[in-house]
Coordinates of N, CA, C and O in Angstrom, one line a residue:
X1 N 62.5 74.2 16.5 CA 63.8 73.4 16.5 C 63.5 71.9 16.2 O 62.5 71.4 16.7
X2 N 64.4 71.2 15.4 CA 64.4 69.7 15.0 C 64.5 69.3 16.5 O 64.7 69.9 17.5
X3 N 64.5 67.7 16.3 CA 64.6 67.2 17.9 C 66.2 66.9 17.4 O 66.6 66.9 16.2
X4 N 67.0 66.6 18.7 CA 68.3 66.4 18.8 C 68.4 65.2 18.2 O 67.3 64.7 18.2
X5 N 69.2 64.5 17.7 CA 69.4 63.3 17.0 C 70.9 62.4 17.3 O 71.7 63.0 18.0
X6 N 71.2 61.6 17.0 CA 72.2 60.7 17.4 C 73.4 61.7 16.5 O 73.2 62.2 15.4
X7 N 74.5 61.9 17.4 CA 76.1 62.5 16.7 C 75.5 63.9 16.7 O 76.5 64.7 16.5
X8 N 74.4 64.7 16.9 CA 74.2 66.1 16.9 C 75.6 66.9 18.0 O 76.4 66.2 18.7
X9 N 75.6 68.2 17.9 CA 76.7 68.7 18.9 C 75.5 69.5 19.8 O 74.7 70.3 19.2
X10 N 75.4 69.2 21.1 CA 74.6 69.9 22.2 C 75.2 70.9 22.5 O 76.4 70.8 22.6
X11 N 74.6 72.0 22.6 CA 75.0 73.5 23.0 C 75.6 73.2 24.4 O 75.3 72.2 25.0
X12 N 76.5 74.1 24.8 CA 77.2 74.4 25.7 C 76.3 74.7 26.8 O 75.3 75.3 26.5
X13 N 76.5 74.3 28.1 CA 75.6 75.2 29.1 C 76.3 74.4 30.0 O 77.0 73.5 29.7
X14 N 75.8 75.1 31.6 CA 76.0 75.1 33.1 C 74.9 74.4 33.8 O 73.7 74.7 33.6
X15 N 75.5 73.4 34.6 CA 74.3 73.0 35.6 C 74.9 72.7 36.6 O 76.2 72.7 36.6
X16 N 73.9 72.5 37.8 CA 74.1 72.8 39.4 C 73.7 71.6 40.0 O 72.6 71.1 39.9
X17 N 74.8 71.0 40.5 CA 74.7 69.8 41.3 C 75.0 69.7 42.5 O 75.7 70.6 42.9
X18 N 74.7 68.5 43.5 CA 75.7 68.6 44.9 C 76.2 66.9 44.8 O 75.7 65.9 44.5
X19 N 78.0 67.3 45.3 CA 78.5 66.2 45.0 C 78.6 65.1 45.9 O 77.5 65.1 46.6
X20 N 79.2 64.3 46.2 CA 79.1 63.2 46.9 C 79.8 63.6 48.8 O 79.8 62.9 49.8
X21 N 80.1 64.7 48.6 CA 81.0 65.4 49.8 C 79.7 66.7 50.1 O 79.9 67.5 51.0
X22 N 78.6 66.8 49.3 CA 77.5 67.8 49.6 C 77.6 69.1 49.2 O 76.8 70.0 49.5
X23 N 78.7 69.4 48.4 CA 79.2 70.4 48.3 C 78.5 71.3 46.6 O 78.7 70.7 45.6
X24 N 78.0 72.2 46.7 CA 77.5 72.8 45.4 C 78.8 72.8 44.1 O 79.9 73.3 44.2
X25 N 78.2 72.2 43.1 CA 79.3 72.4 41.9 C 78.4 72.9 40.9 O 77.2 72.8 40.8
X26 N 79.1 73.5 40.1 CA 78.5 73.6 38.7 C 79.5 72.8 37.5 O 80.6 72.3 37.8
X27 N 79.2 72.8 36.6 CA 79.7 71.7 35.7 C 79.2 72.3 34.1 O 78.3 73.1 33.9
X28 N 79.8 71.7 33.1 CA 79.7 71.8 31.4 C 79.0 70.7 31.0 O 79.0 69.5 31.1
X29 N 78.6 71.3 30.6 CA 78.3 69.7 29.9 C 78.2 69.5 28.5 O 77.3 69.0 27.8
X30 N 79.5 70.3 28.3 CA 80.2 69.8 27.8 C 81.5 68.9 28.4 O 82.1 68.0 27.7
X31 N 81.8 69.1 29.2 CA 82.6 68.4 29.9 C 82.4 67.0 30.5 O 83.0 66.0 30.6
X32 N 80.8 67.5 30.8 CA 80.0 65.9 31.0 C 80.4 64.8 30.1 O 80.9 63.8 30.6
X33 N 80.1 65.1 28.5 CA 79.9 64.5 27.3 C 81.1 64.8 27.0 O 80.9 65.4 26.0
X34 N 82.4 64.7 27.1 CA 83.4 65.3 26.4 C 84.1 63.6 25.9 O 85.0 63.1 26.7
X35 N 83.7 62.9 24.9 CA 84.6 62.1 24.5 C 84.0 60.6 25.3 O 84.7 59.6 25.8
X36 N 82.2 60.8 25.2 CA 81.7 60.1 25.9 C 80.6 59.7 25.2 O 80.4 60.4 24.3
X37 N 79.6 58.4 25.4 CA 78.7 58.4 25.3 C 78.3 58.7 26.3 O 78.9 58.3 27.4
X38 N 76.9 59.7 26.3 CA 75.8 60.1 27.4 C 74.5 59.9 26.8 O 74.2 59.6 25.6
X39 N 73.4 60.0 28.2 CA 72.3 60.0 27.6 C 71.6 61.4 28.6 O 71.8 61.3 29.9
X40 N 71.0 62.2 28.2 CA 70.8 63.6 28.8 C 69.4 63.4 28.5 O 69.0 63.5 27.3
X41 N 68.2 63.2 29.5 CA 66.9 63.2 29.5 C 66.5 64.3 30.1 O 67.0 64.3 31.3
X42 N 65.6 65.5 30.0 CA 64.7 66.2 31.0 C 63.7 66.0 31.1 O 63.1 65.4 30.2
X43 N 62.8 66.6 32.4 CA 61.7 66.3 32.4 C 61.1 67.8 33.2 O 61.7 68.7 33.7
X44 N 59.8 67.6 33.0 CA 59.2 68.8 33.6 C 59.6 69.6 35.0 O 60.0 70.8 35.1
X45 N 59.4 68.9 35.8 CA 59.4 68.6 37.1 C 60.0 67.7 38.1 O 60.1 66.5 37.9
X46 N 60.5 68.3 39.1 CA 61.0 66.7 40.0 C 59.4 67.0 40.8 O 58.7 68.0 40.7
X47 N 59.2 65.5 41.4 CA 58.5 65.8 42.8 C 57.0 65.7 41.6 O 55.9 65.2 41.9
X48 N 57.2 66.0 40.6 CA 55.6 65.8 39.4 C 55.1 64.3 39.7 O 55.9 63.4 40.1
X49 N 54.2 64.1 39.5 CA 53.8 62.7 39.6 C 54.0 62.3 38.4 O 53.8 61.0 38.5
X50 N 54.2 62.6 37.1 CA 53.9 61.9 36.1 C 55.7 61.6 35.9 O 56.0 60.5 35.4
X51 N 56.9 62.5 36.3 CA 57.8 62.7 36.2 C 58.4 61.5 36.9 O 59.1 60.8 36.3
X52 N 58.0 61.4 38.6 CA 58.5 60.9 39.5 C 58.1 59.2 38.9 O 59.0 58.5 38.8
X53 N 56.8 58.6 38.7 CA 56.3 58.1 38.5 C 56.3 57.1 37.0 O 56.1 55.9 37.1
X54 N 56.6 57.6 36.0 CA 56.4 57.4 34.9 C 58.1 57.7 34.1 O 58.6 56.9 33.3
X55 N 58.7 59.0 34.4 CA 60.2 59.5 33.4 C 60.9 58.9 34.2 O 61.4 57.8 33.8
X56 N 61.2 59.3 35.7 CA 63.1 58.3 36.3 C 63.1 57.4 36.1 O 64.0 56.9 35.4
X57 N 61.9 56.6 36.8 CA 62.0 55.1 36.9 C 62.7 54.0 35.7 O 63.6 53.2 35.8
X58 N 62.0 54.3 34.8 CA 62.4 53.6 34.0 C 64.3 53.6 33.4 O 65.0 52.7 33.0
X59 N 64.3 54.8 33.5 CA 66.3 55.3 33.5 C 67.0 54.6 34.7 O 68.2 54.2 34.4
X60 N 66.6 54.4 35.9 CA 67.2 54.0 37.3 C 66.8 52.4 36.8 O 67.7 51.6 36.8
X61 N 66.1 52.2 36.6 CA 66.0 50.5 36.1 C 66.8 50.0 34.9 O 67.3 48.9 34.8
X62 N 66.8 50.8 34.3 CA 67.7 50.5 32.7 C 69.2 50.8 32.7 O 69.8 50.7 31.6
X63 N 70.0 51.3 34.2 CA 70.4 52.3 33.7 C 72.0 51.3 33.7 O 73.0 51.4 33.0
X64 N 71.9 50.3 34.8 CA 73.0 49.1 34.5 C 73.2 48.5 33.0 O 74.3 48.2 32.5
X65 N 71.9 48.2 32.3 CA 71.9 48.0 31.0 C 72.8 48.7 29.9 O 73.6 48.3 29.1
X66 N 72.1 50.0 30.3 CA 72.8 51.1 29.4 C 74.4 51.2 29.5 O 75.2 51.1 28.6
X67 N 74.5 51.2 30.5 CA 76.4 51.3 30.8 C 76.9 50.0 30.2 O 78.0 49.9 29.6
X68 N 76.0 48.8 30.2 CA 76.5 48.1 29.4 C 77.0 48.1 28.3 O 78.0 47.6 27.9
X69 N 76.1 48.9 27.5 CA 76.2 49.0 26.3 C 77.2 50.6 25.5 O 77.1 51.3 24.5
X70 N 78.0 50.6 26.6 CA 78.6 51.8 26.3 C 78.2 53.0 27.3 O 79.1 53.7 27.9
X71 N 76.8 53.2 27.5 CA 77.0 54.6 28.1 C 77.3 55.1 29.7 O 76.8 54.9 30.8
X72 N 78.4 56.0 29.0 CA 79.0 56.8 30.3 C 78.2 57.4 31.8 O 78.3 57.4 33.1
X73 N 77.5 57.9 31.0 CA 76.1 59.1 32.0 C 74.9 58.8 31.7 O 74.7 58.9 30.4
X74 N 74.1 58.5 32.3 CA 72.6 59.0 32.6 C 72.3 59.9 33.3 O 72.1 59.8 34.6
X75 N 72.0 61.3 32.4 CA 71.9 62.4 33.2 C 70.1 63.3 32.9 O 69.5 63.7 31.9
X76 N 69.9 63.2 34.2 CA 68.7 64.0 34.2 C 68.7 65.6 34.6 O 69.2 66.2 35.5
X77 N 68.0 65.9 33.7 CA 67.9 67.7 34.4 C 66.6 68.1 33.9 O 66.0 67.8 32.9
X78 N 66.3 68.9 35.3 CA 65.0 69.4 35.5 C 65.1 71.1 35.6 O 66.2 71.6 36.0
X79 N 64.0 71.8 35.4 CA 64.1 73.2 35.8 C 63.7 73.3 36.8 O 62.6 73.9 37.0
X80 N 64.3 72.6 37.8 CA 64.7 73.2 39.5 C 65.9 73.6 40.1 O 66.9 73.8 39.5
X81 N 65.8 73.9 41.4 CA 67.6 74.2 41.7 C 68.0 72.9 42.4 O 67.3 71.9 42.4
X82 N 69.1 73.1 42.8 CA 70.1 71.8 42.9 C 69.4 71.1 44.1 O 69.4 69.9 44.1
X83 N 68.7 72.0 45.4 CA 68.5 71.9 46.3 C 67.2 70.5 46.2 O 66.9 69.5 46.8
X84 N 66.6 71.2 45.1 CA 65.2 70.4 45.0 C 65.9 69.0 44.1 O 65.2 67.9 44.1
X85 N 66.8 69.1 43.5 CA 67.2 68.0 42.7 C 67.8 67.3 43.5 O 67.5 66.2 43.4
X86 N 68.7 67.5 44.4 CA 68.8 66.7 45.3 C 68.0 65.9 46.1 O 68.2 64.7 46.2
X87 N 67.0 66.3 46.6 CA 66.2 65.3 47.7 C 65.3 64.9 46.6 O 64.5 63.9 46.8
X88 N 65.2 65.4 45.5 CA 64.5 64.5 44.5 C 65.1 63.3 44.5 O 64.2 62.4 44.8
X89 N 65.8 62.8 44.3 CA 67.3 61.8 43.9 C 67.3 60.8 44.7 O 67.6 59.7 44.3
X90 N 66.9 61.2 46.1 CA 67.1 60.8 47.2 C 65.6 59.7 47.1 O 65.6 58.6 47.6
X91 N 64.6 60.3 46.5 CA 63.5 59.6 46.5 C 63.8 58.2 46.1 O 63.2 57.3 46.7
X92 N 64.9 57.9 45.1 CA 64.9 56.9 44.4 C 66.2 56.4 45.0 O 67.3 56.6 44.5
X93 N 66.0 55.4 46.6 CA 67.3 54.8 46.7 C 67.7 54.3 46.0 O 68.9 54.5 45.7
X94 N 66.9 53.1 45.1 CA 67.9 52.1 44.5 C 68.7 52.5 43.4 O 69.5 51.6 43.0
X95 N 68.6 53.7 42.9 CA 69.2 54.2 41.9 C 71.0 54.5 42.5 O 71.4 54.9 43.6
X96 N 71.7 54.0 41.2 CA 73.1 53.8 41.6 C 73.8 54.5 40.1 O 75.0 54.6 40.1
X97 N 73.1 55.0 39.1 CA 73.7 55.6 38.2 C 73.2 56.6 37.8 O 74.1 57.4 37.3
X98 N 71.9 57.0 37.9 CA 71.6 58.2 37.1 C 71.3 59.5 37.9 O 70.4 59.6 38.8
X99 N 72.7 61.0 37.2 CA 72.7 61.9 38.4 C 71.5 62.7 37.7 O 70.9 62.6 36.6
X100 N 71.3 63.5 38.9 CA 70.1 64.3 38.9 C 70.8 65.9 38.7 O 71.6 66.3 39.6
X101 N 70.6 66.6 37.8 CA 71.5 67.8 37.4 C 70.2 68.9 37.6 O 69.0 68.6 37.5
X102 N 70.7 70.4 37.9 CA 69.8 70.9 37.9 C 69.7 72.7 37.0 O 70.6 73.5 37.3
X103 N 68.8 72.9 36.3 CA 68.6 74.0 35.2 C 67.8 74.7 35.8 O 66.6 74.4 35.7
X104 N 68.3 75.6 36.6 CA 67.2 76.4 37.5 C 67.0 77.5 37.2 O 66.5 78.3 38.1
X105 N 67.2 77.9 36.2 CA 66.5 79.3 35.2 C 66.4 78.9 34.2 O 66.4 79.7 33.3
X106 N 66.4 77.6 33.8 CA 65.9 76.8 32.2 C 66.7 77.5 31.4 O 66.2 77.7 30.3
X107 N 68.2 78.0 31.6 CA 69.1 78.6 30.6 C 69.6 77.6 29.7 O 69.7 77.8 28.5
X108 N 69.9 76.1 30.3 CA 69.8 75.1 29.2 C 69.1 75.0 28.7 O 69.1 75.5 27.5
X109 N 67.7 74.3 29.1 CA 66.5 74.0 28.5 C 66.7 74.9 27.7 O 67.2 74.5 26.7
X110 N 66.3 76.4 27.8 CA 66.0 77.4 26.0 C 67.1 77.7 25.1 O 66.9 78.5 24.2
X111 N 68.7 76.9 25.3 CA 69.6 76.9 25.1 C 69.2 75.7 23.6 O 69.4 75.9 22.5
X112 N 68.7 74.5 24.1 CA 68.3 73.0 23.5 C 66.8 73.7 23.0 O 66.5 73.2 21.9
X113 N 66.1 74.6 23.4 CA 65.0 74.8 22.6 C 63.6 73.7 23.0 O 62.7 73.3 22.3
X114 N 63.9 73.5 24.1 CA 63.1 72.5 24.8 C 62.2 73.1 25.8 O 61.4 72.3 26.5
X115 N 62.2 74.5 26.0 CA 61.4 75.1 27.2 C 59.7 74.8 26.9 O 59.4 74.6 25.7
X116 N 59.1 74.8 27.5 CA 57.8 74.5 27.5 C 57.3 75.2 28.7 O 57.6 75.0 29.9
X117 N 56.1 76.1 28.0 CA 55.8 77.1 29.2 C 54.6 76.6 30.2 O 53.7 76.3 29.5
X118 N 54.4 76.5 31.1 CA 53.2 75.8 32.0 C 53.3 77.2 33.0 O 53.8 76.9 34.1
X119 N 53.0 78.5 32.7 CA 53.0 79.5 33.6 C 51.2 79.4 33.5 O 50.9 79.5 34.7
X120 N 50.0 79.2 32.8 CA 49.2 79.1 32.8 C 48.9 77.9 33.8 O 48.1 78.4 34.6
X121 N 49.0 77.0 34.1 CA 49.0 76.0 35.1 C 49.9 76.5 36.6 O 50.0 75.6 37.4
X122 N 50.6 77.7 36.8 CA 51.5 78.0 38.2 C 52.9 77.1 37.8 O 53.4 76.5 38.8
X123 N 53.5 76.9 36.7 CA 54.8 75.9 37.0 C 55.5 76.9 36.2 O 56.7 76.6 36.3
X124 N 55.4 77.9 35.5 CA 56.8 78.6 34.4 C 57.4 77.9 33.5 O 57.1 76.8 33.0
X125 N 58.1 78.5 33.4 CA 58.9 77.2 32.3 C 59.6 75.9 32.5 O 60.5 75.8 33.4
X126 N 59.3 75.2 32.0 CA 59.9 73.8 32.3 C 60.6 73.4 31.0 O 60.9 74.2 30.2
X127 N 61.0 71.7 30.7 CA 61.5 71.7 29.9 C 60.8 70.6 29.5 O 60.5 69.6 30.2
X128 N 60.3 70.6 28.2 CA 59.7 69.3 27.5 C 60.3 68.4 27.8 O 59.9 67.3 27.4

């Protein structure tokens, strides 16, 4: 698969969040993106070092910028469940914009064509 590109249309899919009331939601996202700019990043792993370390950070620092400049969402999703995306999230107090969504059978990820297998390392599929 090509990589996604600016104005592409993202496949339809479901992800698993908890809202500000704690409560489990699932969501579109297409509904996310509906008449929006977004910016939809994944990453391997929450709780990864190279993930935690190296991929949020820089989104949670940028991410006042970015709304500056138009965008609506800064949305991260990982192939974990909501549970683990949650207290992942939590790692990063200062973060005030970017939610943490979660693909916990990577039905998006191989939806986007992004799965990346690490079952030879113990992790399954993740998402590039």
């Amino acid at each position: 698969m090509a990589p996604i590109a600016v104005g592409d249309t993202i496949p339809e899919g479901t992800l698993s969040y908890f809202d500000e009331n704690d409560q489990l939601q699932q969501v579109s996202v297409h509904s996310l993106a509906a008449g929006k700019k977004v910016i939809i990043f994944g990453v391997p792993g929450a709780f990864t070092p190279t993930c935690s370390l190296k991929h949020v950070p820089g989104y949670v620092e940028k991410a006042e910028e970015l709304k500056s400049k138009g965008v609506a969402e800064v949305i991260c999703i990982s192939v974990n469940d909501p549970f683990v995306m949650k207290a992942w999230a939590k790692t990063f107090p200062e973060n005030k914009h970017v939610k943490f969504l979660a693909d916990g059978s990577a039905t998006y990820t191989h939806a986007l064509g992004l799965e990346l297998n690490l079952s030879d390392k113990g992790l399954g599929v993740r998402s590039r």
